[in-house]
Amino acid sequence: MSTSLIANVVIAGVLTGLVYGLMALGLSVIFGVVRVVNFAHGEMMTIAMYAAVLLFGAFRLDPLLAALPVAALFFALGYALQAGLINPFITRPEHSQFILLVAVATILTNLLLMVFGPDARNVQTDYMLDSWALGQVLFDKARVYAALAALATAAGLFAFFRYSRTGTAIRACADNHLGALIVGLNVKHLYALTFGLGAACVAVAGCMMTLLVEVAPSVGPSYTLLGFVIVIVGGLGSMPGALLGGVLIGVSEALAGLFIDPSAKSMFSFGLLILVLLLRPQGLLGRRP
Amino acid sequence: MSREARAGALLAALAAALAALPLAANSYLLSVATLVLYFAYTGQAWNVMMGFAGQLSLGHSLYVGLGAYAAAALFTKFGVGPWAGMWLAMALCVAAGVAIGLLAFRFGISGVYFALLTIAFAEFTRIGFDHIAWLGGPGGLFLKVEGRKTFDLANLRGGQTMFYYVMLALAAGAFALCAGLLKSRAGYYWRAIREDEEAARALGINTFRWKLLAVAISAAMTSLAGVFFAFYYNNLFPEQIFHISQSIEIILGPIVGGIGTLFGPILGAAMLTTLADALNNLVAAMGWDIPGVKQVFYGVILLLVVVFVPNGIWPPLAKRLGLGRGD
């Protein structure tokens, strides 16, 4: 096996991993602030993927551009979901939250199935089969664009949390819920805002994913699980951790597909997850609870 | 009547009705009733871990699958019947459960992290079984199907009525076991751990050991459901039996019925299974044969239950019936 083949596979893994990382970033932000595990995360991403496919089919809108309206829509839906449904559940036990989001996930997946049927769909842009060559090493254009868009979105989110007043207020809620209430922050509004931002992340990630893979209603749960694996490996609640976890899982999937068997690739992700949980339960970049 | 007497009378009436059901019901109704009992049983098993000891497992499909594959492999490859095979199934699942518990509890993993760890182990095993060619891999493992007229209890080959009574015996056994456990030292320790683990430890309870015991008992009980599954359906696919949707189905019953109660898992299983079946019939009758319609209804009803009856349906119902707090 040549080194250039391995290099190509690793690069593809890193680029795909950055998109995974953006999806997981949404999950991580929601958990880090609201302390609710979004069991409908992969299903939300599947809906974003369908939105990108539909916009492409109707207006030939490139998924890179479709990400903007889809993200705006998802922000609104995410805000409404948190404000209307999840906020009353934040003080309830975990299993109660779990069932709520499983119910949401079931409804989303099967609405997609009802409307679009079980067949897979995809997007065909004209640059999809192109690549840049650097000697023996190839960079798929679609993957590079998707990864750059994911990085840009993540950077925007980092900047928002670091520098804006609202972002700082949200971090205050995450650090000290009671303290945030005492200083007069509107915690429920900030929670809904956070869920909206997490949903917008997953919307951008979903649009980018359509450049890489096809979509069917049944893929939702496996993306939810993928998101869990990534955020736990990287550190649940840690933003850089989600991106790092995404890249690690992307590369490990790509290498497992190359050396062992493509169907065994997620077994390695789960193996990695179990190892991380046991050796460093707070994740690679997480803080000890 | 005292509270105990009323509960006893309710139980006796339920047992009599269930025992007499095959006299009145056709084989279709009996298959629905068998499914209700199956989920009442698995719900009871899961409830030991979550409802009693407060350890949230979202990976119980692991024990169903391991139990099913162990008994089915012994039967198809070596001709060992289920009554012998179930011991291997139980041993295997207890070993798996204790291994997960040892790792998780030793490293202080709890809450959401523990739940995600249980999913990870179940998914890991699912993909692993896809690659075991000896057990059929993704193509599945099949048991030889005998005619409906067979009655061979020793090898669990027979008709609907036989399977109904086997499942009824399992569900009744699980109920009795759980009732006993709740009144035992373990039951009190578990509830102390569930309510406040640190306080329990401060009182000198070895929480590590008692949590492991809950996992072991829950895994052993669930493995028998797997053995039943294998001989009832005669086919096993890793994609199906280890899948997370299997784990979710197991826990819906007790959550809808009422976590930590004895009647909750039974009530929840009865409601959800008959509801799913009624939806099936409704969708077929109305000609809405679009895939997904039934699951959307199911999801909406689940959502309504968890929003409006967060503690499950049994506790308020028990109050109405004058049965106290419903545990």
PDB file of N, CA and C in Angstrom, chain A residues 191-279:
ATOM      1  N   TYR A 191     -31.169  30.137  26.899  1.00  0.00           N
ATOM      2  CA  TYR A 191     -31.176  28.703  26.578  1.00  0.00           C
ATOM      3  C   TYR A 191     -31.740  28.484  25.174  1.00  0.00           C
ATOM      4  N   ALA A 192     -32.858  29.170  24.878  1.00  0.00           N
ATOM      5  CA  ALA A 192     -33.480  28.993  23.568  1.00  0.00           C
ATOM      6  C   ALA A 192     -32.553  29.491  22.465  1.00  0.00           C
ATOM      7  N   LEU A 193     -31.862  30.603  22.751  1.00  0.00           N
ATOM      8  CA  LEU A 193     -30.885  31.143  21.807  1.00  0.00           C
ATOM      9  C   LEU A 193     -29.790  30.108  21.536  1.00  0.00           C
ATOM     10  N   THR A 194     -29.310  29.477  22.632  1.00  0.00           N
ATOM     11  CA  THR A 194     -28.257  28.476  22.493  1.00  0.00           C
ATOM     12  C   THR A 194     -28.725  27.301  21.650  1.00  0.00           C
ATOM     13  N   PHE A 195     -29.939  26.835  21.926  1.00  0.00           N
ATOM     14  CA  PHE A 195     -30.446  25.711  21.152  1.00  0.00           C
ATOM     15  C   PHE A 195     -30.579  26.110  19.688  1.00  0.00           C
ATOM     16  N   GLY A 196     -31.005  27.358  19.444  1.00  0.00           N
ATOM     17  CA  GLY A 196     -31.084  27.847  18.069  1.00  0.00           C
ATOM     18  C   GLY A 196     -29.723  27.843  17.398  1.00  0.00           C
ATOM     19  N   LEU A 197     -28.679  28.275  18.136  1.00  0.00           N
ATOM     20  CA  LEU A 197     -27.329  28.297  17.560  1.00  0.00           C
ATOM     21  C   LEU A 197     -26.848  26.875  17.265  1.00  0.00           C
ATOM     22  N   GLY A 198     -27.120  25.952  18.219  1.00  0.00           N
ATOM     23  CA  GLY A 198     -26.739  24.559  17.989  1.00  0.00           C
ATOM     24  C   GLY A 198     -27.439  24.009  16.753  1.00  0.00           C
ATOM     25  N   ALA A 199     -28.720  24.361  16.590  1.00  0.00           N
ATOM     26  CA  ALA A 199     -29.472  23.890  15.427  1.00  0.00           C
ATOM     27  C   ALA A 199     -28.912  24.506  14.148  1.00  0.00           C
ATOM     28  N   ALA A 200     -28.476  25.778  14.214  1.00  0.00           N
ATOM     29  CA  ALA A 200     -27.893  26.411  13.025  1.00  0.00           C
ATOM     30  C   ALA A 200     -26.592  25.719  12.629  1.00  0.00           C
ATOM     31  N   CYS A 201     -25.775  25.340  13.632  1.00  0.00           N
ATOM     32  CA  CYS A 201     -24.541  24.582  13.355  1.00  0.00           C
ATOM     33  C   CYS A 201     -24.859  23.300  12.610  1.00  0.00           C
ATOM     34  N   VAL A 202     -25.845  22.580  13.122  1.00  0.00           N
ATOM     35  CA  VAL A 202     -26.161  21.291  12.532  1.00  0.00           C
ATOM     36  C   VAL A 202     -26.755  21.502  11.137  1.00  0.00           C
ATOM     37  N   ALA A 203     -27.404  22.649  10.918  1.00  0.00           N
ATOM     38  CA  ALA A 203     -27.955  22.936   9.591  1.00  0.00           C
ATOM     39  C   ALA A 203     -26.835  23.134   8.579  1.00  0.00           C
ATOM     40  N   VAL A 204     -25.825  23.943   8.963  1.00  0.00           N
ATOM     41  CA  VAL A 204     -24.688  24.149   8.054  1.00  0.00           C
ATOM     42  C   VAL A 204     -23.996  22.812   7.803  1.00  0.00           C
ATOM     43  N   ALA A 205     -23.767  22.042   8.881  1.00  0.00           N
ATOM     44  CA  ALA A 205     -23.106  20.744   8.725  1.00  0.00           C
ATOM     45  C   ALA A 205     -23.904  19.855   7.783  1.00  0.00           C
ATOM     46  N   GLY A 206     -25.226  19.865   7.909  1.00  0.00           N
ATOM     47  CA  GLY A 206     -26.061  19.029   7.044  1.00  0.00           C
ATOM     48  C   GLY A 206     -25.938  19.442   5.583  1.00  0.00           C
ATOM     49  N   CYS A 207     -25.960  20.748   5.312  1.00  0.00           N
ATOM     50  CA  CYS A 207     -25.803  21.213   3.924  1.00  0.00           C
ATOM     51  C   CYS A 207     -24.457  20.770   3.369  1.00  0.00           C
ATOM     52  N   MET A 208     -23.390  20.871   4.196  1.00  0.00           N
ATOM     53  CA  MET A 208     -22.066  20.452   3.728  1.00  0.00           C
ATOM     54  C   MET A 208     -22.014  18.948   3.483  1.00  0.00           C
ATOM     55  N   MET A 209     -22.717  18.197   4.345  1.00  0.00           N
ATOM     56  CA  MET A 209     -22.689  16.737   4.193  1.00  0.00           C
ATOM     57  C   MET A 209     -23.258  16.298   2.847  1.00  0.00           C
ATOM     58  N   THR A 210     -24.192  17.080   2.296  1.00  0.00           N
ATOM     59  CA  THR A 210     -24.761  16.651   1.010  1.00  0.00           C
ATOM     60  C   THR A 210     -23.708  16.710  -0.093  1.00  0.00           C
ATOM     61  N   LEU A 211     -22.613  17.460   0.112  1.00  0.00           N
ATOM     62  CA  LEU A 211     -21.527  17.455  -0.870  1.00  0.00           C
ATOM     63  C   LEU A 211     -20.723  16.162  -0.789  1.00  0.00           C
ATOM     64  N   LEU A 212     -20.848  15.446   0.340  1.00  0.00           N
ATOM     65  CA  LEU A 212     -19.996  14.279   0.571  1.00  0.00           C
ATOM     66  C   LEU A 212     -20.737  12.955   0.462  1.00  0.00           C
ATOM     67  N   VAL A 213     -21.989  12.904   0.920  1.00  0.00           N
ATOM     68  CA  VAL A 213     -22.720  11.627   0.947  1.00  0.00           C
ATOM     69  C   VAL A 213     -24.160  11.860   0.503  1.00  0.00           C
ATOM     70  N   GLU A 214     -24.860  10.759   0.235  1.00  0.00           N
ATOM     71  CA  GLU A 214     -26.283  10.899  -0.094  1.00  0.00           C
ATOM     72  C   GLU A 214     -27.107  10.821   1.194  1.00  0.00           C
ATOM     73  N   VAL A 215     -28.390  11.132   1.103  1.00  0.00           N
ATOM     74  CA  VAL A 215     -29.204  11.192   2.311  1.00  0.00           C
ATOM     75  C   VAL A 215     -30.483  10.375   2.128  1.00  0.00           C
ATOM     76  N   ALA A 216     -30.866   9.679   3.215  1.00  0.00           N
ATOM     77  CA  ALA A 216     -32.139   8.952   3.264  1.00  0.00           C
ATOM     78  C   ALA A 216     -32.717   9.178   4.654  1.00  0.00           C
ATOM     79  N   PRO A 217     -34.033   9.046   4.849  1.00  0.00           N
ATOM     80  CA  PRO A 217     -34.603   9.321   6.178  1.00  0.00           C
ATOM     81  C   PRO A 217     -33.988   8.463   7.281  1.00  0.00           C
ATOM     82  N   SER A 218     -33.519   7.258   6.912  1.00  0.00           N
ATOM     83  CA  SER A 218     -33.067   6.315   7.936  1.00  0.00           C
ATOM     84  C   SER A 218     -31.684   6.644   8.493  1.00  0.00           C
ATOM     85  N   VAL A 219     -30.966   7.630   7.936  1.00  0.00           N
ATOM     86  CA  VAL A 219     -29.599   7.855   8.411  1.00  0.00           C
ATOM     87  C   VAL A 219     -29.549   8.654   9.716  1.00  0.00           C
ATOM     88  N   GLY A 220     -30.653   9.270  10.122  1.00  0.00           N
ATOM     89  CA  GLY A 220     -30.653  10.125  11.310  1.00  0.00           C
ATOM     90  C   GLY A 220     -30.041   9.509  12.553  1.00  0.00           C
ATOM     91  N   PRO A 221     -30.551   8.366  13.019  1.00  0.00           N
ATOM     92  CA  PRO A 221     -30.029   7.817  14.271  1.00  0.00           C
ATOM     93  C   PRO A 221     -28.529   7.559  14.249  1.00  0.00           C
ATOM     94  N   SER A 222     -27.991   7.124  13.094  1.00  0.00           N
ATOM     95  CA  SER A 222     -26.556   6.854  13.083  1.00  0.00           C
ATOM     96  C   SER A 222     -25.762   8.159  13.205  1.00  0.00           C
ATOM     97  N   TYR A 223     -26.303   9.266  12.695  1.00  0.00           N
ATOM     98  CA  TYR A 223     -25.610  10.541  12.896  1.00  0.00           C
ATOM     99  C   TYR A 223     -25.734  11.014  14.336  1.00  0.00           C
ATOM    100  N   THR A 224     -26.861  10.747  14.966  1.00  0.00           N
ATOM    101  CA  THR A 224     -26.971  11.078  16.391  1.00  0.00           C
ATOM    102  C   THR A 224     -25.887  10.357  17.180  1.00  0.00           C
ATOM    103  N   LEU A 225     -25.748   9.063  16.912  1.00  0.00           N
ATOM    104  CA  LEU A 225     -24.733   8.285  17.628  1.00  0.00           C
ATOM    105  C   LEU A 225     -23.333   8.803  17.308  1.00  0.00           C
ATOM    106  N   LEU A 226     -23.099   9.120  16.026  1.00  0.00           N
ATOM    107  CA  LEU A 226     -21.799   9.665  15.633  1.00  0.00           C
ATOM    108  C   LEU A 226     -21.511  10.946  16.410  1.00  0.00           C
ATOM    109  N   GLY A 227     -22.540  11.796  16.537  1.00  0.00           N
ATOM    110  CA  GLY A 227     -22.365  13.038  17.285  1.00  0.00           C
ATOM    111  C   GLY A 227     -21.985  12.758  18.738  1.00  0.00           C
ATOM    112  N   PHE A 228     -22.643  11.787  19.381  1.00  0.00           N
ATOM    113  CA  PHE A 228     -22.305  11.439  20.762  1.00  0.00           C
ATOM    114  C   PHE A 228     -20.857  11.003  20.864  1.00  0.00           C
ATOM    115  N   VAL A 229     -20.461  10.104  19.941  1.00  0.00           N
ATOM    116  CA  VAL A 229     -19.095   9.589  19.988  1.00  0.00           C
ATOM    117  C   VAL A 229     -18.113  10.752  19.919  1.00  0.00           C
ATOM    118  N   ILE A 230     -18.346  11.666  18.990  1.00  0.00           N
ATOM    119  CA  ILE A 230     -17.409  12.769  18.786  1.00  0.00           C
ATOM    120  C   ILE A 230     -17.339  13.676  20.010  1.00  0.00           C
ATOM    121  N   VAL A 231     -18.501  14.064  20.543  1.00  0.00           N
ATOM    122  CA  VAL A 231     -18.432  15.016  21.661  1.00  0.00           C
ATOM    123  C   VAL A 231     -17.855  14.362  22.902  1.00  0.00           C
ATOM    124  N   ILE A 232     -18.061  13.064  23.074  1.00  0.00           N
ATOM    125  CA  ILE A 232     -17.494  12.448  24.270  1.00  0.00           C
ATOM    126  C   ILE A 232     -16.000  12.280  24.119  1.00  0.00           C
ATOM    127  N   VAL A 233     -15.559  11.908  22.925  1.00  0.00           N
ATOM    128  CA  VAL A 233     -14.124  11.801  22.690  1.00  0.00           C
ATOM    129  C   VAL A 233     -13.472  13.168  22.888  1.00  0.00           C
ATOM    130  N   GLY A 234     -14.084  14.198  22.344  1.00  0.00           N
ATOM    131  CA  GLY A 234     -13.481  15.530  22.434  1.00  0.00           C
ATOM    132  C   GLY A 234     -13.695  16.190  23.787  1.00  0.00           C
ATOM    133  N   GLY A 235     -14.770  15.810  24.481  1.00  0.00           N
ATOM    134  CA  GLY A 235     -15.098  16.461  25.749  1.00  0.00           C
ATOM    135  C   GLY A 235     -16.457  17.117  25.633  1.00  0.00           C
ATOM    136  N   LEU A 236     -17.473  16.530  26.280  1.00  0.00           N
ATOM    137  CA  LEU A 236     -18.846  17.035  26.185  1.00  0.00           C
ATOM    138  C   LEU A 236     -18.865  18.455  26.762  1.00  0.00           C
ATOM    139  N   GLY A 237     -19.294  19.420  25.953  1.00  0.00           N
ATOM    140  CA  GLY A 237     -19.339  20.794  26.417  1.00  0.00           C
ATOM    141  C   GLY A 237     -18.138  21.625  25.981  1.00  0.00           C
ATOM    142  N   SER A 238     -17.100  20.964  25.449  1.00  0.00           N
ATOM    143  CA  SER A 238     -15.923  21.719  25.007  1.00  0.00           C
ATOM    144  C   SER A 238     -16.024  21.995  23.510  1.00  0.00           C
ATOM    145  N   MET A 239     -15.886  23.260  23.107  1.00  0.00           N
ATOM    146  CA  MET A 239     -16.039  23.598  21.685  1.00  0.00           C
ATOM    147  C   MET A 239     -14.864  23.154  20.833  1.00  0.00           C
ATOM    148  N   PRO A 240     -13.604  23.461  21.234  1.00  0.00           N
ATOM    149  CA  PRO A 240     -12.501  22.933  20.412  1.00  0.00           C
ATOM    150  C   PRO A 240     -12.498  21.398  20.425  1.00  0.00           C
ATOM    151  N   GLY A 241     -12.937  20.812  21.555  1.00  0.00           N
ATOM    152  CA  GLY A 241     -12.967  19.361  21.669  1.00  0.00           C
ATOM    153  C   GLY A 241     -13.844  18.723  20.608  1.00  0.00           C
ATOM    154  N   ALA A 242     -14.972  19.377  20.296  1.00  0.00           N
ATOM    155  CA  ALA A 242     -15.878  18.808  19.303  1.00  0.00           C
ATOM    156  C   ALA A 242     -15.198  18.743  17.941  1.00  0.00           C
ATOM    157  N   LEU A 243     -14.456  19.817  17.576  1.00  0.00           N
ATOM    158  CA  LEU A 243     -13.769  19.799  16.281  1.00  0.00           C
ATOM    159  C   LEU A 243     -12.658  18.754  16.273  1.00  0.00           C
ATOM    160  N   LEU A 244     -11.891  18.701  17.371  1.00  0.00           N
ATOM    161  CA  LEU A 244     -10.815  17.712  17.455  1.00  0.00           C
ATOM    162  C   LEU A 244     -11.398  16.297  17.372  1.00  0.00           C
ATOM    163  N   GLY A 245     -12.476  16.062  18.126  1.00  0.00           N
ATOM    164  CA  GLY A 245     -13.120  14.743  18.100  1.00  0.00           C
ATOM    165  C   GLY A 245     -13.602  14.406  16.702  1.00  0.00           C
ATOM    166  N   GLY A 246     -14.170  15.392  16.017  1.00  0.00           N
ATOM    167  CA  GLY A 246     -14.649  15.163  14.658  1.00  0.00           C
ATOM    168  C   GLY A 246     -13.535  14.726  13.735  1.00  0.00           C
ATOM    169  N   VAL A 247     -12.393  15.412  13.823  1.00  0.00           N
ATOM    170  CA  VAL A 247     -11.264  15.066  12.959  1.00  0.00           C
ATOM    171  C   VAL A 247     -10.740  13.666  13.307  1.00  0.00           C
ATOM    172  N   LEU A 248     -10.617  13.376  14.613  1.00  0.00           N
ATOM    173  CA  LEU A 248     -10.126  12.055  15.020  1.00  0.00           C
ATOM    174  C   LEU A 248     -11.036  10.950  14.493  1.00  0.00           C
ATOM    175  N   ILE A 249     -12.355  11.156  14.650  1.00  0.00           N
ATOM    176  CA  ILE A 249     -13.286  10.119  14.206  1.00  0.00           C
ATOM    177  C   ILE A 249     -13.272  10.020  12.676  1.00  0.00           C
ATOM    178  N   GLY A 250     -13.191  11.184  12.002  1.00  0.00           N
ATOM    179  CA  GLY A 250     -13.133  11.171  10.541  1.00  0.00           C
ATOM    180  C   GLY A 250     -11.941  10.366  10.046  1.00  0.00           C
ATOM    181  N   VAL A 251     -10.778  10.607  10.652  1.00  0.00           N
ATOM    182  CA  VAL A 251      -9.564   9.900  10.221  1.00  0.00           C
ATOM    183  C   VAL A 251      -9.645   8.416  10.578  1.00  0.00           C
ATOM    184  N   SER A 252     -10.137   8.121  11.785  1.00  0.00           N
ATOM    185  CA  SER A 252     -10.175   6.711  12.188  1.00  0.00           C
ATOM    186  C   SER A 252     -11.164   5.939  11.321  1.00  0.00           C
ATOM    187  N   GLU A 253     -12.269   6.572  10.940  1.00  0.00           N
ATOM    188  CA  GLU A 253     -13.213   5.908  10.033  1.00  0.00           C
ATOM    189  C   GLU A 253     -12.559   5.650   8.685  1.00  0.00           C
ATOM    190  N   ALA A 254     -11.865   6.672   8.173  1.00  0.00           N
ATOM    191  CA  ALA A 254     -11.251   6.539   6.851  1.00  0.00           C
ATOM    192  C   ALA A 254     -10.191   5.443   6.861  1.00  0.00           C
ATOM    193  N   LEU A 255      -9.359   5.414   7.919  1.00  0.00           N
ATOM    194  CA  LEU A 255      -8.304   4.409   7.977  1.00  0.00           C
ATOM    195  C   LEU A 255      -8.879   3.012   8.179  1.00  0.00           C
ATOM    196  N   ALA A 256      -9.915   2.904   9.030  1.00  0.00           N
ATOM    197  CA  ALA A 256     -10.533   1.596   9.245  1.00  0.00           C
ATOM    198  C   ALA A 256     -11.138   1.087   7.941  1.00  0.00           C
ATOM    199  N   GLY A 257     -11.717   2.010   7.160  1.00  0.00           N
ATOM    200  CA  GLY A 257     -12.286   1.613   5.875  1.00  0.00           C
ATOM    201  C   GLY A 257     -11.214   1.133   4.914  1.00  0.00           C
ATOM    202  N   LEU A 258     -10.026   1.733   5.004  1.00  0.00           N
ATOM    203  CA  LEU A 258      -8.939   1.374   4.097  1.00  0.00           C
ATOM    204  C   LEU A 258      -8.297   0.054   4.511  1.00  0.00           C
ATOM    205  N   PHE A 259      -7.992  -0.094   5.801  1.00  0.00           N
ATOM    206  CA  PHE A 259      -7.192  -1.234   6.229  1.00  0.00           C
ATOM    207  C   PHE A 259      -8.033  -2.450   6.595  1.00  0.00           C
ATOM    208  N   ILE A 260      -9.248  -2.271   7.080  1.00  0.00           N
ATOM    209  CA  ILE A 260      -9.990  -3.428   7.562  1.00  0.00           C
ATOM    210  C   ILE A 260     -11.198  -3.686   6.682  1.00  0.00           C
ATOM    211  N   ASP A 261     -12.247  -2.907   6.866  1.00  0.00           N
ATOM    212  CA  ASP A 261     -13.485  -3.205   6.157  1.00  0.00           C
ATOM    213  C   ASP A 261     -14.383  -1.983   6.354  1.00  0.00           C
ATOM    214  N   PRO A 262     -14.870  -1.387   5.269  1.00  0.00           N
ATOM    215  CA  PRO A 262     -15.683  -0.170   5.444  1.00  0.00           C
ATOM    216  C   PRO A 262     -16.849  -0.373   6.409  1.00  0.00           C
ATOM    217  N   SER A 263     -17.413  -1.600   6.451  1.00  0.00           N
ATOM    218  CA  SER A 263     -18.575  -1.795   7.315  1.00  0.00           C
ATOM    219  C   SER A 263     -18.189  -1.839   8.783  1.00  0.00           C
ATOM    220  N   ALA A 264     -16.871  -1.999   9.070  1.00  0.00           N
ATOM    221  CA  ALA A 264     -16.448  -2.074  10.474  1.00  0.00           C
ATOM    222  C   ALA A 264     -16.034  -0.708  11.004  1.00  0.00           C
ATOM    223  N   LYS A 265     -16.167   0.346  10.176  1.00  0.00           N
ATOM    224  CA  LYS A 265     -15.548   1.606  10.557  1.00  0.00           C
ATOM    225  C   LYS A 265     -16.133   2.197  11.829  1.00  0.00           C
ATOM    226  N   SER A 266     -17.462   2.096  12.005  1.00  0.00           N
ATOM    227  CA  SER A 266     -17.999   2.731  13.205  1.00  0.00           C
ATOM    228  C   SER A 266     -17.703   1.911  14.449  1.00  0.00           C
ATOM    229  N   MET A 267     -17.337   0.618  14.260  1.00  0.00           N
ATOM    230  CA  MET A 267     -16.931  -0.173  15.416  1.00  0.00           C
ATOM    231  C   MET A 267     -15.692   0.457  16.057  1.00  0.00           C
ATOM    232  N   PHE A 268     -14.797   0.993  15.224  1.00  0.00           N
ATOM    233  CA  PHE A 268     -13.600   1.634  15.757  1.00  0.00           C
ATOM    234  C   PHE A 268     -13.956   2.911  16.486  1.00  0.00           C
ATOM    235  N   SER A 269     -14.935   3.649  15.941  1.00  0.00           N
ATOM    236  CA  SER A 269     -15.353   4.859  16.631  1.00  0.00           C
ATOM    237  C   SER A 269     -15.887   4.516  18.013  1.00  0.00           C
ATOM    238  N   PHE A 270     -16.729   3.465  18.088  1.00  0.00           N
ATOM    239  CA  PHE A 270     -17.292   3.109  19.388  1.00  0.00           C
ATOM    240  C   PHE A 270     -16.221   2.560  20.316  1.00  0.00           C
ATOM    241  N   GLY A 271     -15.260   1.834  19.749  1.00  0.00           N
ATOM    242  CA  GLY A 271     -14.135   1.358  20.550  1.00  0.00           C
ATOM    243  C   GLY A 271     -13.364   2.520  21.152  1.00  0.00           C
ATOM    244  N   LEU A 272     -13.117   3.524  20.320  1.00  0.00           N
ATOM    245  CA  LEU A 272     -12.422   4.731  20.771  1.00  0.00           C
ATOM    246  C   LEU A 272     -13.217   5.422  21.873  1.00  0.00           C
ATOM    247  N   LEU A 273     -14.541   5.475  21.684  1.00  0.00           N
ATOM    248  CA  LEU A 273     -15.418   6.104  22.673  1.00  0.00           C
ATOM    249  C   LEU A 273     -15.298   5.395  24.021  1.00  0.00           C
ATOM    250  N   ILE A 274     -15.330   4.054  23.992  1.00  0.00           N
ATOM    251  CA  ILE A 274     -15.267   3.296  25.245  1.00  0.00           C
ATOM    252  C   ILE A 274     -13.928   3.557  25.936  1.00  0.00           C
ATOM    253  N   LEU A 275     -12.852   3.540  25.158  1.00  0.00           N
ATOM    254  CA  LEU A 275     -11.527   3.812  25.730  1.00  0.00           C
ATOM    255  C   LEU A 275     -11.474   5.195  26.383  1.00  0.00           C
ATOM    256  N   VAL A 276     -11.966   6.205  25.660  1.00  0.00           N
ATOM    257  CA  VAL A 276     -11.908   7.564  26.192  1.00  0.00           C
ATOM    258  C   VAL A 276     -12.748   7.683  27.460  1.00  0.00           C
ATOM    259  N   LEU A 277     -13.951   7.078  27.435  1.00  0.00           N
ATOM    260  CA  LEU A 277     -14.829   7.172  28.608  1.00  0.00           C
ATOM    261  C   LEU A 277     -14.155   6.568  29.830  1.00  0.00           C
ATOM    262  N   LEU A 278     -13.405   5.489  29.624  1.00  0.00           N
ATOM    263  CA  LEU A 278     -12.820   4.807  30.765  1.00  0.00           C
ATOM    264  C   LEU A 278     -11.534   5.481  31.225  1.00  0.00           C
ATOM    265  N   LEU A 279     -10.730   5.975  30.281  1.00  0.00           N
ATOM    266  CA  LEU A 279      -9.433   6.502  30.661  1.00  0.00           C
ATOM    267  C   LEU A 279      -9.487   7.994  30.980  1.00  0.00           C
TER     268      LEU A 279
END
